[in-house]
């Protein structure tokens, strides 16, 4: 039938594997390192030094599903002021949303490839079926032409 070849299937499956590795969540230490500059450069929303560890742990927990590269990219956007107000440290949810925007295209691409891989191959129609389908399309075109001609006369 019409579908991906075995070689194409293997290549697409390998690409899905690479995409999955690219978007997998980071390790807690890496996430902490990625967000640390935010706490150093921007004013925390609360100034409770004792709660700083708990706050960072909460950020790490929220961000753990995201890849570190996306968290770093989002943190850099906040540090440069291209996202946020440039004064206050963003909340974990704000960083999650900003980082998620960087990951979303890769997730969509992976979904499209997975959908392609799971699609049922099309069977090549026999000659009679093909001729029938072509005749049906030609008849529909002819009806459209007739309707257009009648509409033009009115």
Coordinates of N, CA and C in Angstrom, one line a residue:
X1 N 0.8 -1.2 0.0 CA 0.0 0.0 0.0 C 0.8 1.2 0.0
X2 N 0.2 2.4 0.0 CA 0.9 3.6 0.1 C 1.1 4.0 1.5
X3 N 2.3 4.1 1.9 CA 2.6 4.4 3.3 C 4.1 4.7 3.4
X4 N 4.6 4.8 4.6 CA 6.1 5.0 4.8 C 6.8 3.6 4.6
X5 N 7.9 3.7 4.0 CA 8.7 2.5 3.9 C 9.3 2.1 5.2
X6 N 9.8 0.9 5.3 CA 10.5 0.4 6.6 C 11.6 1.3 7.0
X7 N 12.4 1.8 6.0 CA 13.5 2.6 6.3 C 13.1 4.0 6.7
X8 N 12.0 4.5 6.1 CA 11.4 5.8 6.5 C 10.9 5.7 8.0
X9 N 10.2 4.6 8.2 CA 9.6 4.3 9.5 C 10.7 4.3 10.6
X10 N 11.8 3.6 10.4 CA 12.9 3.6 11.3 C 13.5 5.0 11.5
X11 N 13.6 5.7 10.4 CA 14.2 7.1 10.5 C 13.3 8.0 11.3
X12 N 12.0 7.9 11.1 CA 11.0 8.7 11.8 C 10.9 8.3 13.3
X13 N 11.0 7.0 13.6 CA 11.0 6.6 15.0 C 12.2 7.0 15.7
X14 N 13.4 7.0 15.0 CA 14.6 7.5 15.6 C 14.5 9.0 15.9
X15 N 13.8 9.7 15.0 CA 13.7 11.2 15.2 C 12.7 11.5 16.3
X16 N 11.7 10.7 16.5 CA 10.8 10.8 17.7 C 11.6 10.6 18.9
X17 N 12.5 9.6 18.9 CA 13.3 9.3 20.1 C 14.2 10.5 20.4
X18 N 14.8 11.1 19.4 CA 15.6 12.3 19.6 C 14.8 13.5 20.2
X19 N 13.6 13.7 19.6 CA 12.8 14.8 20.1 C 12.3 14.5 21.5
X20 N 12.0 13.3 21.9 CA 11.6 13.0 23.2 C 12.7 13.3 24.2
X21 N 14.0 12.9 23.8 CA 15.1 13.2 24.7 C 15.3 14.7 24.8
X22 N 15.0 15.4 23.7 CA 15.2 16.9 23.7 C 14.2 17.6 24.6
X23 N 13.0 17.0 24.8 CA 12.0 17.7 25.6 C 11.8 17.1 26.9
X24 N 12.5 16.0 27.3 CA 12.4 15.4 28.6 C 12.7 16.4 29.7
X25 N 12.1 16.2 30.8 CA 12.3 17.1 32.0 C 13.7 17.0 32.5
X26 N 14.2 18.0 33.1 CA 15.6 18.1 33.7 C 15.7 17.5 35.1
X27 N 17.0 17.3 35.5 CA 17.2 16.9 36.8 C 17.1 18.1 37.8
X28 N 16.7 17.9 39.0 CA 16.5 19.0 40.0 C 17.7 19.9 40.1
X29 N 18.9 19.3 40.1 CA 20.1 20.2 40.3 C 20.3 21.2 39.1
X30 N 20.0 20.6 37.9 CA 20.2 21.4 36.7 C 19.1 22.5 36.7
X31 N 17.9 22.2 37.1 CA 16.8 23.2 37.1 C 17.1 24.3 38.1
X32 N 17.6 23.9 39.3 CA 18.0 24.9 40.3 C 19.1 25.8 39.8
X33 N 20.1 25.3 39.0 CA 21.1 26.1 38.4 C 20.6 27.0 37.4
X34 N 19.6 26.6 36.6 CA 19.0 27.4 35.6 C 18.2 28.5 36.1
X35 N 17.6 28.4 37.3 CA 16.8 29.5 37.8 C 17.5 30.3 38.8
X36 N 18.6 29.9 39.3 CA 19.4 30.6 40.3 C 19.6 32.1 39.9
X37 N 20.0 32.4 38.7 CA 20.3 33.8 38.3 C 19.1 34.7 38.5
X38 N 17.9 34.1 38.4 CA 16.7 34.9 38.6 C 16.6 35.4 40.0
X39 N 16.9 34.6 40.9 CA 16.9 34.9 42.4 C 18.0 35.9 42.8
X40 N 19.1 35.8 42.0 CA 20.2 36.7 42.3 C 20.0 38.1 41.7
X41 N 19.4 38.2 40.5 CA 19.3 39.4 39.8 C 18.0 40.2 40.0
X42 N 16.9 39.4 40.2 CA 15.6 40.1 40.3 C 15.1 40.0 41.7
X43 N 14.3 41.0 42.1 CA 13.8 41.1 43.5 C 12.7 40.0 43.7
X44 N 13.0 39.2 44.8 CA 12.0 38.2 45.1 C 10.7 38.8 45.5
X45 N 9.5 38.2 45.3 CA 8.2 38.8 45.6 C 8.0 38.8 47.1
X46 N 8.7 37.9 47.8 CA 8.7 37.9 49.3 C 10.2 37.9 49.7
X47 N 10.4 38.5 50.8 CA 11.8 38.6 51.3 C 12.1 37.7 52.5
X48 N 11.5 36.6 52.5 CA 11.7 35.7 53.6 C 12.9 34.8 53.3
X49 N 14.1 35.1 53.9 CA 15.3 34.3 53.6 C 15.1 32.8 54.0
X50 N 14.4 32.6 55.1 CA 14.2 31.2 55.5 C 13.4 30.4 54.5
X51 N 12.5 31.1 53.8 CA 11.6 30.4 52.9 C 12.2 30.3 51.5
X52 N 13.5 30.8 51.3 CA 14.1 30.8 50.0 C 14.3 29.4 49.5
X53 N 14.8 28.5 50.4 CA 15.0 27.1 50.0 C 13.7 26.4 49.6
X54 N 12.7 26.7 50.4 CA 11.4 26.1 50.1 C 10.8 26.6 48.8
X55 N 11.0 27.9 48.5 CA 10.6 28.5 47.3 C 11.3 27.9 46.1
X56 N 12.6 27.8 46.2 CA 13.4 27.1 45.1 C 12.9 25.7 44.9
X57 N 12.7 25.0 46.0 CA 12.2 23.6 45.8 C 10.9 23.5 45.1
X58 N 10.0 24.5 45.4 CA 8.7 24.6 44.8 C 8.8 24.9 43.3
X59 N 9.8 25.8 42.9 CA 10.0 26.1 41.5 C 10.5 24.8 40.8
X60 N 11.4 24.1 41.4 CA 12.0 22.9 40.8 C 10.9 21.9 40.6
X61 N 10.0 21.8 41.6 CA 8.9 20.8 41.5 C 8.0 21.2 40.3
X62 N 7.6 22.4 40.2 CA 6.8 22.9 39.1 C 7.4 22.7 37.7
X63 N 8.7 23.0 37.6 CA 9.4 23.0 36.4 C 10.0 21.7 36.0
X64 N 9.9 20.7 36.8 CA 10.6 19.4 36.6 C 10.1 18.7 35.3
X65 N 9.0 19.0 34.7 CA 8.5 18.3 33.5 C 9.2 18.9 32.3
X66 N 9.8 20.1 32.4 CA 10.4 20.8 31.3 C 11.9 20.5 31.1
X67 N 12.4 20.6 29.9 CA 13.8 20.5 29.7 C 14.6 21.7 30.2
X68 N 15.8 21.5 30.7 CA 16.6 22.5 31.2 C 16.8 23.6 30.2
X69 N 17.1 23.3 29.0 CA 17.4 24.3 27.9 C 16.2 25.3 27.8
X70 N 15.0 24.8 27.9 CA 13.8 25.7 27.8 C 13.7 26.6 29.0
X71 N 14.0 26.0 30.2 CA 14.0 26.8 31.5 C 15.0 27.9 31.4
X72 N 16.2 27.6 30.9 CA 17.3 28.6 30.8 C 16.9 29.7 29.9
X73 N 16.3 29.3 28.7 CA 15.9 30.3 27.7 C 14.9 31.2 28.3
X74 N 13.9 30.7 29.1 CA 12.9 31.5 29.7 C 13.5 32.4 30.8
X75 N 14.4 31.8 31.6 CA 15.1 32.7 32.6 C 15.9 33.8 32.0
X76 N 16.6 33.5 30.9 CA 17.3 34.6 30.1 C 16.4 35.7 29.7
X77 N 15.2 35.3 29.2 CA 14.2 36.3 28.7 C 13.8 37.2 29.9
X78 N 13.6 36.6 31.1 CA 13.2 37.4 32.2 C 14.4 38.3 32.6
X79 N 15.6 37.8 32.6 CA 16.8 38.6 33.0 C 17.1 39.7 32.0
X80 N 16.8 39.5 30.8 CA 17.0 40.6 29.8 C 15.8 41.6 29.8
X81 N 14.7 41.2 30.4 CA 13.6 42.1 30.4 C 12.7 42.0 29.2
X82 N 12.9 41.0 28.3 CA 12.0 40.8 27.2 C 10.7 40.1 27.6
X83 N 10.7 39.5 28.8 CA 9.5 39.0 29.4 C 9.5 39.5 30.8
X84 N 8.3 39.8 31.3 CA 8.2 40.3 32.7 C 8.5 41.8 32.8
X85 N 8.6 42.3 34.0 CA 8.8 43.7 34.2 C 10.3 44.1 34.5
X86 N 11.1 43.1 34.5 CA 12.6 43.4 34.7 C 12.9 43.7 36.2
X87 N 12.0 43.7 37.1 CA 12.3 44.0 38.5 C 12.0 42.8 39.4
X88 N 10.8 42.2 39.2 CA 10.4 41.1 40.1 C 10.8 39.8 39.6
X89 N 11.2 38.9 40.4 CA 11.4 37.5 40.1 C 10.1 36.9 39.7
X90 N 10.1 36.2 38.5 CA 8.8 35.6 38.1 C 8.4 34.4 39.0
X91 N 7.2 34.1 39.0 CA 6.7 33.0 39.7 C 7.1 31.7 38.9
X92 N 6.9 30.6 39.6 CA 7.2 29.3 38.9 C 6.3 29.1 37.7
X93 N 5.0 29.5 37.9 CA 4.1 29.3 36.8 C 4.4 30.2 35.6
X94 N 4.9 31.4 35.9 CA 5.3 32.3 34.8 C 6.5 31.7 34.0
X95 N 7.4 31.2 34.7 CA 8.6 30.6 34.1 C 8.1 29.3 33.3
X96 N 7.2 28.5 33.9 CA 6.7 27.3 33.2 C 6.0 27.7 31.9
X97 N 5.2 28.7 31.9 CA 4.5 29.2 30.7 C 5.5 29.7 29.6
X98 N 6.5 30.5 30.1 CA 7.5 31.0 29.1 C 8.3 29.9 28.5
X99 N 8.8 28.9 29.4 CA 9.6 27.8 28.9 C 8.7 26.9 28.0
X100 N 7.5 26.7 28.4 CA 6.6 25.8 27.6 C 6.4 26.3 26.2
X101 N 6.4 27.6 26.0 CA 6.3 28.2 24.6 C 7.5 27.7 23.7
X102 N 8.6 27.5 24.3 CA 9.8 27.0 23.6 C 9.7 25.5 23.3
X103 N 9.1 24.8 24.1 CA 9.0 23.3 24.0 C 7.8 23.0 23.1
X104 N 6.7 23.8 23.0 CA 5.5 23.4 22.3 C 5.7 23.0 20.8
X105 N 6.5 23.8 20.1 CA 6.7 23.4 18.7 C 7.3 22.0 18.5
X106 N 8.2 21.6 19.4 CA 8.8 20.3 19.4 C 7.8 19.2 19.7
X107 N 6.9 19.5 20.7 CA 5.9 18.5 21.1 C 4.9 18.3 19.9
X108 N 4.6 19.4 19.2 CA 3.7 19.4 18.1 C 4.3 18.5 17.0
X109 N 5.6 18.8 16.7 CA 6.3 18.1 15.6 C 6.3 16.6 16.0
X110 N 6.6 16.2 17.2 CA 6.6 14.8 17.6 C 5.2 14.2 17.4
X111 N 4.2 14.9 17.8 CA 2.8 14.5 17.6 C 2.5 14.2 16.2
X112 N 2.9 15.1 15.3 CA 2.6 14.9 13.8 C 3.3 13.6 13.3
X113 N 4.6 13.5 13.7 CA 5.3 12.3 13.3 C 4.7 11.0 13.8
X114 N 4.3 11.0 15.1 CA 3.7 9.9 15.7 C 2.4 9.5 15.0
X115 N 1.6 10.6 14.7 CA 0.4 10.4 13.9 C 0.6 9.7 12.6
X116 N 1.6 10.2 11.9 CA 2.0 9.6 10.6 C 2.4 8.2 10.7
X117 N 3.2 7.9 11.8 CA 3.6 6.5 12.0 C 2.4 5.6 12.3
X118 N 1.4 6.1 12.9 CA 0.3 5.2 13.3 C -0.8 5.2 12.2
X119 N -0.7 6.0 11.2 CA -1.7 6.0 10.1 C -1.7 4.7 9.3
X120 N -2.9 4.2 9.0 CA -3.0 3.0 8.2 C -2.6 3.3 6.8
X121 N -1.8 2.5 6.2 CA -1.4 2.7 4.8 C -2.6 2.6 3.8
X122 N -2.6 3.4 2.8 CA -3.6 3.4 1.8 C -3.3 2.3 0.8
X123 N -4.4 1.6 0.5 CA -4.3 0.5 -0.5 C -4.4 1.1 -1.9
X124 N -3.6 0.7 -2.8 CA -3.7 1.2 -4.2 C -5.0 0.6 -4.8
X125 N -5.9 1.5 -5.3 CA -7.2 1.0 -5.9 C -7.0 0.2 -7.2
X126 N -7.9 -0.8 -7.4 CA -7.8 -1.5 -8.6 C -8.3 -0.6 -9.7
X127 N -8.1 -1.0 -11.0 CA -8.5 -0.2 -12.1 C -9.9 0.2 -12.2
X128 N -10.8 -0.7 -11.9 CA -12.3 -0.5 -11.9 C -12.7 0.6 -10.9
X129 N -12.1 0.4 -9.7 CA -12.5 1.3 -8.6 C -12.0 2.7 -8.9
X130 N -10.8 2.8 -9.5 CA -10.2 4.1 -9.9 C -11.1 4.8 -11.0
X131 N -11.5 4.0 -12.0 CA -12.3 4.5 -13.1 C -13.6 5.0 -12.5
X132 N -14.2 4.3 -11.6 CA -15.5 4.7 -11.0 C -15.3 6.0 -10.2
X133 N -14.2 6.1 -9.4 CA -14.0 7.4 -8.7 C -13.8 8.6 -9.6
X134 N -13.0 8.4 -10.7 CA -12.8 9.4 -11.7 C -14.1 9.8 -12.3
X135 N -14.9 8.9 -12.7 CA -16.2 9.2 -13.3 C -17.1 10.0 -12.3
X136 N -17.1 9.6 -11.1 CA -17.9 10.3 -10.1 C -17.4 11.8 -10.0
X137 N -16.1 12.0 -9.9 CA -15.6 13.4 -9.8 C -15.9 14.2 -11.1
X138 N -15.8 13.5 -12.3 CA -16.2 14.2 -13.5 C -17.7 14.6 -13.5
X139 N -18.5 13.7 -13.0 CA -19.9 14.0 -12.9 C -20.2 15.1 -12.0
X140 N -19.5 15.2 -10.9 CA -19.7 16.3 -10.0 C -19.2 17.6 -10.6
X141 N -18.1 17.6 -11.3 CA -17.7 18.8 -12.0 C -18.7 19.2 -13.1
X142 N -19.3 18.3 -13.8 CA -20.3 18.6 -14.8 C -21.5 19.2 -14.2
X143 N -21.9 18.6 -13.1 CA -23.1 19.2 -12.4 C -22.8 20.7 -11.9
X144 N -21.6 20.9 -11.5 CA -21.2 22.2 -11.0 C -21.2 23.2 -12.2
X145 N -20.7 22.7 -13.4 CA -20.7 23.5 -14.6 C -22.1 23.9 -15.0
X146 N -23.0 22.8 -14.9 CA -24.4 23.1 -15.3 C -25.0 24.1 -14.4
X147 N -24.8 23.9 -13.1 CA -25.4 24.9 -12.1 C -24.9 26.3 -12.3
X148 N -23.6 26.4 -12.7 CA -23.0 27.7 -12.9 C -23.6 28.3 -14.2
X149 N -23.8 27.5 -15.2 CA -24.4 28.0 -16.4 C -25.8 28.4 -16.2
X150 N -26.6 27.6 -15.5 CA -28.0 28.0 -15.2 C -28.0 29.3 -14.4
X151 N -27.2 29.4 -13.4 CA -27.1 30.6 -12.5 C -26.7 31.8 -13.3
X152 N -25.9 31.7 -14.3 CA -25.5 32.8 -15.2 C -26.6 33.3 -16.0
X153 N -27.5 32.4 -16.4 CA -28.7 32.7 -17.3 C -29.7 33.5 -16.6
X154 N -29.8 33.2 -15.3 CA -30.9 33.8 -14.5 C -30.7 35.3 -14.1

